[in-house]
Short mmCIF file of C-alpha atoms in Angstrom, two decimals:
data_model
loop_
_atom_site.label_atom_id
_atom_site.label_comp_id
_atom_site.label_asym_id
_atom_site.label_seq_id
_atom_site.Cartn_x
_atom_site.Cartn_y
_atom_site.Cartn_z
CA UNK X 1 107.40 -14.23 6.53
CA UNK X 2 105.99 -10.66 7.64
CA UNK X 3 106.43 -9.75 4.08
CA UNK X 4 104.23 -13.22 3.06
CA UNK X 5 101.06 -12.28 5.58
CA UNK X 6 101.14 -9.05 4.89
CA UNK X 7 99.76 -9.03 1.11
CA UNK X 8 97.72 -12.15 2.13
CA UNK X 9 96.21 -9.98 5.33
CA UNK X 10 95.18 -7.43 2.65
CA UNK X 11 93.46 -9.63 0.05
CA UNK X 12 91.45 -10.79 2.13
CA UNK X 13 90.19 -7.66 3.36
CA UNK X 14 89.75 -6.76 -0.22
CA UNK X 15 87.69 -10.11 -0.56
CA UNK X 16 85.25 -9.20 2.25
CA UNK X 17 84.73 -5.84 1.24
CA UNK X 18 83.47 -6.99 -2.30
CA UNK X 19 80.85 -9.59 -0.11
CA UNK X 20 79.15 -7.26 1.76
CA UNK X 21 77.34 -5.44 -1.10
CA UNK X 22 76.22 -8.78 -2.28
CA UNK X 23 75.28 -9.90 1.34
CA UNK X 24 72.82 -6.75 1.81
CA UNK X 25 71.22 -6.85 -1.43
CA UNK X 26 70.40 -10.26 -0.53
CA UNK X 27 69.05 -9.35 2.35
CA UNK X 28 67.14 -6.58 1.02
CA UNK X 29 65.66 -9.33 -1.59
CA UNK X 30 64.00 -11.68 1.44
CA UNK X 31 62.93 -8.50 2.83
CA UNK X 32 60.86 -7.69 -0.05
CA UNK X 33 60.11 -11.10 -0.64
CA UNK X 34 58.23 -11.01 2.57
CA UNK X 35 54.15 -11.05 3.24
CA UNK X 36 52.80 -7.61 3.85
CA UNK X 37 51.48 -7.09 7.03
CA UNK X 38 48.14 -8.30 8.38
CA UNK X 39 47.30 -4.58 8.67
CA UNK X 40 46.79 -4.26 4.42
CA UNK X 41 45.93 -7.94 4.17
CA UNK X 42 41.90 -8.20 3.01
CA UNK X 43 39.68 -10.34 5.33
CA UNK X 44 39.69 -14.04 4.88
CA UNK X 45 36.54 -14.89 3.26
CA UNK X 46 33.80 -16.72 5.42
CA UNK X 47 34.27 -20.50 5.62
CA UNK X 48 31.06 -22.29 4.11
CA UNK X 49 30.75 -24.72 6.91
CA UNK X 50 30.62 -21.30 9.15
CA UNK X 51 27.08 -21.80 11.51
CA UNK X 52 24.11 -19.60 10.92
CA UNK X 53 21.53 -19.11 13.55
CA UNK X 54 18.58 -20.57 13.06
CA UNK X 55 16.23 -17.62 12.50
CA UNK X 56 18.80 -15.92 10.01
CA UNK X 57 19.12 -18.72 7.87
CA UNK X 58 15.46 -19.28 7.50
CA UNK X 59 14.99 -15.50 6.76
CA UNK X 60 17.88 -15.56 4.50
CA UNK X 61 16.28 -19.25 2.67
CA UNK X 62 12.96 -16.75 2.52
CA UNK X 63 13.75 -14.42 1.21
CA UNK X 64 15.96 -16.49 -1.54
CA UNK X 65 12.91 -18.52 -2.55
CA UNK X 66 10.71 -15.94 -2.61
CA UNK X 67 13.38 -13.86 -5.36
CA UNK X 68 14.27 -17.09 -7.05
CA UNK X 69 10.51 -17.82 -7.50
CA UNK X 70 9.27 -14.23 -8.25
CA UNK X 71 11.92 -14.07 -10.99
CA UNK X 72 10.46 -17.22 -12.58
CA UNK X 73 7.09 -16.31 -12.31
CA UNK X 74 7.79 -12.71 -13.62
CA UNK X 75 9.70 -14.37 -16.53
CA UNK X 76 6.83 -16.68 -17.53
CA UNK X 77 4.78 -15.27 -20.11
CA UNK X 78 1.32 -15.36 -19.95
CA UNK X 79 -0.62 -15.73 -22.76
CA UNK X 80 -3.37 -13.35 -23.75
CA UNK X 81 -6.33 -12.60 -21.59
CA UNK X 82 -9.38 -11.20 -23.66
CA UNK X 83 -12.91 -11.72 -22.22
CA UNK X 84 -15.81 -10.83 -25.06
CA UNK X 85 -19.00 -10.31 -24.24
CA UNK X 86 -22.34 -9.21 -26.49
CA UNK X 87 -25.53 -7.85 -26.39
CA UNK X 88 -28.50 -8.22 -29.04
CA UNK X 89 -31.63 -7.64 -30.10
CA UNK X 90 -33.52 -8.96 -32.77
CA UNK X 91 -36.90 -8.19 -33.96
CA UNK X 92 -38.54 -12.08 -36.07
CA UNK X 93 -41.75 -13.12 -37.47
CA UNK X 94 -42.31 -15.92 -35.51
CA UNK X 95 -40.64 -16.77 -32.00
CA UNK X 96 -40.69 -20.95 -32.52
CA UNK X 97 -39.35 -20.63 -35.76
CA UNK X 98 -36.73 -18.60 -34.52
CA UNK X 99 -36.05 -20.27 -31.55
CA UNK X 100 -35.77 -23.23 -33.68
CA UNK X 101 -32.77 -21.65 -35.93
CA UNK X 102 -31.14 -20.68 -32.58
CA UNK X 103 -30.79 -23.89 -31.45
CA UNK X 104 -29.58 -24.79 -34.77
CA UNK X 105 -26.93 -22.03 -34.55
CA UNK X 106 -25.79 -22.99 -31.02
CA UNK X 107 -25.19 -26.21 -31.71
CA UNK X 108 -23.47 -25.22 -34.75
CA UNK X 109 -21.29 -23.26 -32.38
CA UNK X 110 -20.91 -25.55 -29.44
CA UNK X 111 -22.22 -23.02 -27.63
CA UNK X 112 -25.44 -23.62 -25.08
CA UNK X 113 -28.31 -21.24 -23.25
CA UNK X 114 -27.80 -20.41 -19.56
CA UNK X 115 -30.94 -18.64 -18.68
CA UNK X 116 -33.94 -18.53 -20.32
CA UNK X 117 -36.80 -16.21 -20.01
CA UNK X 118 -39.86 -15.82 -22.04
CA UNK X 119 -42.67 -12.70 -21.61
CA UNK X 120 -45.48 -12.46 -23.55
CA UNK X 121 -47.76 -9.28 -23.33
CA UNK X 122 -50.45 -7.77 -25.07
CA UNK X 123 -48.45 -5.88 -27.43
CA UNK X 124 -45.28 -7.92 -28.09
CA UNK X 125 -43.70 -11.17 -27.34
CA UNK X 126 -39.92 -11.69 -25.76
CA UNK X 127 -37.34 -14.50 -25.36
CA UNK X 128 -34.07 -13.59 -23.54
CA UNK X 129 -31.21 -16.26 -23.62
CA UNK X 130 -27.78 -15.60 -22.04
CA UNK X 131 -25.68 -17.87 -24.16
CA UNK X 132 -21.95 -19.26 -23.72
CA UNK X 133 -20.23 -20.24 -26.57
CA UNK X 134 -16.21 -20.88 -26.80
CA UNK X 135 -13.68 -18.05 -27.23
CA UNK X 136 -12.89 -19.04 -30.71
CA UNK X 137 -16.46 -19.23 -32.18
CA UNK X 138 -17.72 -16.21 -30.76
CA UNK X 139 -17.71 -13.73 -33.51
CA UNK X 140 -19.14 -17.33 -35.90
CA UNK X 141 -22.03 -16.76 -33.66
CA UNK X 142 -22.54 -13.16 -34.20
CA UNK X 143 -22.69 -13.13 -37.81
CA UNK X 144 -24.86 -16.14 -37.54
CA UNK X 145 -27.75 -14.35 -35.64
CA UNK X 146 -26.97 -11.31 -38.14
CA UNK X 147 -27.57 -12.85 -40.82
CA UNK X 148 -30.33 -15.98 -40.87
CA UNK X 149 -32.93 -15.16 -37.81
CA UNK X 150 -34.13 -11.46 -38.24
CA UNK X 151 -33.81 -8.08 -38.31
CA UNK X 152 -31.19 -6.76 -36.15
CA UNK X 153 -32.27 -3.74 -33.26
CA UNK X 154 -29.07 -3.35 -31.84
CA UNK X 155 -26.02 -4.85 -30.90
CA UNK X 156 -23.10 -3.93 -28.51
CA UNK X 157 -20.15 -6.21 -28.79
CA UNK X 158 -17.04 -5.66 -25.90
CA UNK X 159 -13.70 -6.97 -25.37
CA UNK X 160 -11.90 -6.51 -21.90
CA UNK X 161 -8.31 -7.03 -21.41
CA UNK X 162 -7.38 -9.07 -17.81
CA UNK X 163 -4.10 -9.95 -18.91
CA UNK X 164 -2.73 -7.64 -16.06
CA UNK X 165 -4.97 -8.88 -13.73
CA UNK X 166 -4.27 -12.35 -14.22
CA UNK X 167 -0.61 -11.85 -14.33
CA UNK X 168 -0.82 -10.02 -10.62
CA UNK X 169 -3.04 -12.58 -8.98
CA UNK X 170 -0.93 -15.63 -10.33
CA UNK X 171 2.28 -14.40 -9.21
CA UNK X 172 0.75 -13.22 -5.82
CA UNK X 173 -1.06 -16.92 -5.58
CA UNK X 174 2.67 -18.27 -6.18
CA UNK X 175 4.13 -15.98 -3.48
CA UNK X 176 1.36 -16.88 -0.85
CA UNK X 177 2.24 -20.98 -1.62
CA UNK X 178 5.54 -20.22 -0.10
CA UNK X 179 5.01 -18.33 2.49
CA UNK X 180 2.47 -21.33 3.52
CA UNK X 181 5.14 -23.89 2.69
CA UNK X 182 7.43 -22.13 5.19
CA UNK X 183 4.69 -21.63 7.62
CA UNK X 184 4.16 -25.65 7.96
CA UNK X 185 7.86 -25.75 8.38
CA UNK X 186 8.17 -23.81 11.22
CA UNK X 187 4.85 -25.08 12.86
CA UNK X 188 6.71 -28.69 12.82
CA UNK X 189 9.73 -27.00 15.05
CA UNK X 190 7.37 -25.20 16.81
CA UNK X 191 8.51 -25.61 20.44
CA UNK X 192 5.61 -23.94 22.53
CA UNK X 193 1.79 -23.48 22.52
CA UNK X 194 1.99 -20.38 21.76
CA UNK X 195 3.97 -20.40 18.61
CA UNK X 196 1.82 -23.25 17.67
CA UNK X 197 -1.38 -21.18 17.39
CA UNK X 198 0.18 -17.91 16.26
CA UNK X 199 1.55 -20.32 13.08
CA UNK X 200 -1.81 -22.10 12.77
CA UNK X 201 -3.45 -18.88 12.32
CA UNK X 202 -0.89 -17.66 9.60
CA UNK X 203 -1.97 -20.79 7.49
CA UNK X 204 -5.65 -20.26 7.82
CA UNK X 205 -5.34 -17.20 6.99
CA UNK X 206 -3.17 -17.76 3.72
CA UNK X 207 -5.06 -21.14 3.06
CA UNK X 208 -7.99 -18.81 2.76
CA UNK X 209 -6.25 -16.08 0.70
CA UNK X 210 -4.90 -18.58 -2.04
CA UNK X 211 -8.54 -19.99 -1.79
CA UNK X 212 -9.76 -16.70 -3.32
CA UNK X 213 -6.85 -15.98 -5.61
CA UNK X 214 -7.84 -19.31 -7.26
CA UNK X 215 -11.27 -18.83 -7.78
CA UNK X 216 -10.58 -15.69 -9.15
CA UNK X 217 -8.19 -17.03 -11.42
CA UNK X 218 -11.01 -20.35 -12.24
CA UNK X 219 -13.23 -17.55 -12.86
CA UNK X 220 -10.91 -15.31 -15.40
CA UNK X 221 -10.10 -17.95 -17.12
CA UNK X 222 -13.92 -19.28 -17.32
CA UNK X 223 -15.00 -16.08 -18.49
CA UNK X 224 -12.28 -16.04 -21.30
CA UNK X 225 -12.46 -19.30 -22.54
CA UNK X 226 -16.07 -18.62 -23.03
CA UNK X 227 -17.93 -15.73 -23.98
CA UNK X 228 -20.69 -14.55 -23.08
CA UNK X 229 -23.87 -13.21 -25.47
CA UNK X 230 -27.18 -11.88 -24.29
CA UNK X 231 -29.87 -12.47 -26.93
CA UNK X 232 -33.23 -10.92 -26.94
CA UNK X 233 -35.84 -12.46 -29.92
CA UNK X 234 -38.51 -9.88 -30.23
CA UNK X 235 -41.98 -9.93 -32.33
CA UNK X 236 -44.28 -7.31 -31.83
CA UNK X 237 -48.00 -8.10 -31.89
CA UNK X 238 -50.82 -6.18 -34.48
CA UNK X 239 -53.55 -5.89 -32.13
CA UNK X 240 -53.78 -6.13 -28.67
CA UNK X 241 -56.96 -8.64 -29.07
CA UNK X 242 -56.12 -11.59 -30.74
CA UNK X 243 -60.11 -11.67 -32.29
CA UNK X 244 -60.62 -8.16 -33.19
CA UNK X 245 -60.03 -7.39 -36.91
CA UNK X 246 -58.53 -4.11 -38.30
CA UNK X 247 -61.11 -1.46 -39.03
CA UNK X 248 -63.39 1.82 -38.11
CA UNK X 249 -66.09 -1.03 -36.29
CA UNK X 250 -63.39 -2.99 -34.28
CA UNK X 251 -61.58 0.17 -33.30
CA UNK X 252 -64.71 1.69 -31.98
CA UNK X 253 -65.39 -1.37 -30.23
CA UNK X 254 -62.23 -1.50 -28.76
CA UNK X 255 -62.50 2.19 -28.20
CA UNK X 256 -65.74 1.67 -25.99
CA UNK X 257 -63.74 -1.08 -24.38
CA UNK X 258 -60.73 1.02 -22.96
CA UNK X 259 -63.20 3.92 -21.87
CA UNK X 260 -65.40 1.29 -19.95
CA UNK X 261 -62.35 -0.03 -18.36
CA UNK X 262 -60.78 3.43 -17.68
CA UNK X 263 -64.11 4.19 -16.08
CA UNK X 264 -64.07 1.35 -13.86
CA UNK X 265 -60.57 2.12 -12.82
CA UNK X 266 -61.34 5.47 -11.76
CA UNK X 267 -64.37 4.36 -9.43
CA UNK X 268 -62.09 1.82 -8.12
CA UNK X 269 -59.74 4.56 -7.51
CA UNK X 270 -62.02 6.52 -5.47
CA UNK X 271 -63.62 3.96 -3.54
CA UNK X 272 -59.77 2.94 -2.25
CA UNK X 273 -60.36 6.68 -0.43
CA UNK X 274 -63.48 5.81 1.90
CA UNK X 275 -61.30 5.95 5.07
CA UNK X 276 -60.93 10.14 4.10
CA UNK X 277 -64.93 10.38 3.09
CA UNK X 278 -65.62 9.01 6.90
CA UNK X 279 -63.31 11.56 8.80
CA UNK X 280 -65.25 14.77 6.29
CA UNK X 281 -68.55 14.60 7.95
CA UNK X 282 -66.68 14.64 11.69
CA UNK X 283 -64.58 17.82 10.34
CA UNK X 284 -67.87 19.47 8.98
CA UNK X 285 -69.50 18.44 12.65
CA UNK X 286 -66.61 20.10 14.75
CA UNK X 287 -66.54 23.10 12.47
CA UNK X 288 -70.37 24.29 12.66
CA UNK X 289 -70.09 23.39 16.56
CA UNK X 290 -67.14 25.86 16.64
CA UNK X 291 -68.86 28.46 14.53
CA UNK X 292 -71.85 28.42 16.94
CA UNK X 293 -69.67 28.77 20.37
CA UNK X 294 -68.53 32.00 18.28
CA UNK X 295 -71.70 33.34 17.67
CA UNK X 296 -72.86 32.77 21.65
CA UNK X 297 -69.60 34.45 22.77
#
């Protein structure tokens, strides 16, 4: 019997040995198979239903708004901005006539007069219009007037760029419409009287800024869509009487004329002087009265 448990004792020594190298390797497998530590774990991310406070989310929506809106508006491309303006002079026979082919030319043109002024002197006659015509017809209307109505004096044609200007005033104007949109916001959470007029005052104040910014912008684009032209018709007169006839008599007559007149002009001129003639006979008094104390002394 001894002899019976005695190999059995040993196999089954043999049989544990050969499960403990299997036993720790599994063990060393659900070791490894375990998490890391929290110390190398990263930081859970933020949960999306986490609560902001109140003044950091509307600083946060800001300033969102105002990047997601400057991007578009700094994406946008605005077209060109060219403003054209002109100046000239032309010398004509007759200022009807040639006021007549102007209107002709204008309407021609679509373009129409702004100011008028008319001077008429001695030795010439002027008529100044400031005409507007559209962008598009502008240079039409300078080779219209160069051509057809007289001779040209001179003429100064100018083009000026705004496109940047434009550009920065729209995309400011956008920026200040947000800012006011935000302001109204907060003016209806407004909990006290004070934050109530402090918010008021913000709006007026950009209510009155986009106010400008718009005009400007009306105006820019006023002044590009049409340009502007100053015309001067010019006829310069023979004689400066109307009835006098060229020659040696009228010329002598006219002659006689001018020195009469210059004449007159310089009594005129003297006589505007009388209060100085009055205080010369009190100096001349005062001096001899001074002379003879001298001579007594």
């Amino acid at each position: 019997m001894r002899k019976l448990l005695l190999p059995l004792f040993f196999l089954l020594l043999i049989h544990c040995k050969k499960q403990e190298p299997i036993q720790v390797k599994a063990d060393l497998m659900e070791v490894l198979e375990e998490k890391p530590s929290d110390k190398y774990l990263p930081p859970p991310p933020s949960s999306p239903k986490e609560e902001i406070p109140n003044s950091s989310a509307a600083t946060v929506a800001s300033t969102s708004n105002k990047t997601e809106n400057g991007a578009v508006k700094n994406g946008d491309t605005i077209s060109k901005k060219i403003i054209k303006n002109g100046d000239m002079r032309l010398q004509v026979g007759d200022i009807k006539k040639a006021q007549l082919q102007t209107s002709e030319i204008l309407k021609k043109n679509q373009a129409y007069i702004q100011k008028e002024e008319f001077r008429n002197t001695d030795t010439d006659e002027n008529l100044n219009l400031v005409i507007r015509v559209p962008h598009k017809n502008f240079d039409a209307l300078i080779n219209s007037f160069s051509d057809g109505i007289g001779s040209v004096l001179s003429k100064n044609i100018s083009s000026n760029d705004v496109t940047e200007e434009y550009t920065d005033v729209s995309i400011k104007l956008a920026n200040k419409k947000i800012y006011l949109e935000k302001y109204r916001d907060m003016l209806k959470s407004a909990a006290t009287t004070k934050d109530i007029l402090e918010i008021q005052e913000n709006i007026r104040e950009l209510e009155d800024e986009i106010d400008v910014s718009e005009g400007r912008l009306r105006f820019i684009d006023d002044r590009v869509n049409y340009s502007t032209l100053n015309l001067s018709l010019y006829k310069e007169k023979v004689r400066s009487s109307a009835t006098s006839k060229i020659g040696f008599g009228s010329r002598f007559g006219d002659s006689i004329t001018e020195g009469w007149n210059s004449f007159v002009s310089f009594i005129l001129g003297i006589i505007s002087f009388w209060p100085f003639f009055l205080l010369i006979p009190l100096i001349v008094f005062l001096w001899r009265k001074w002379r003879s104390r001298r001579k007594t002394k």
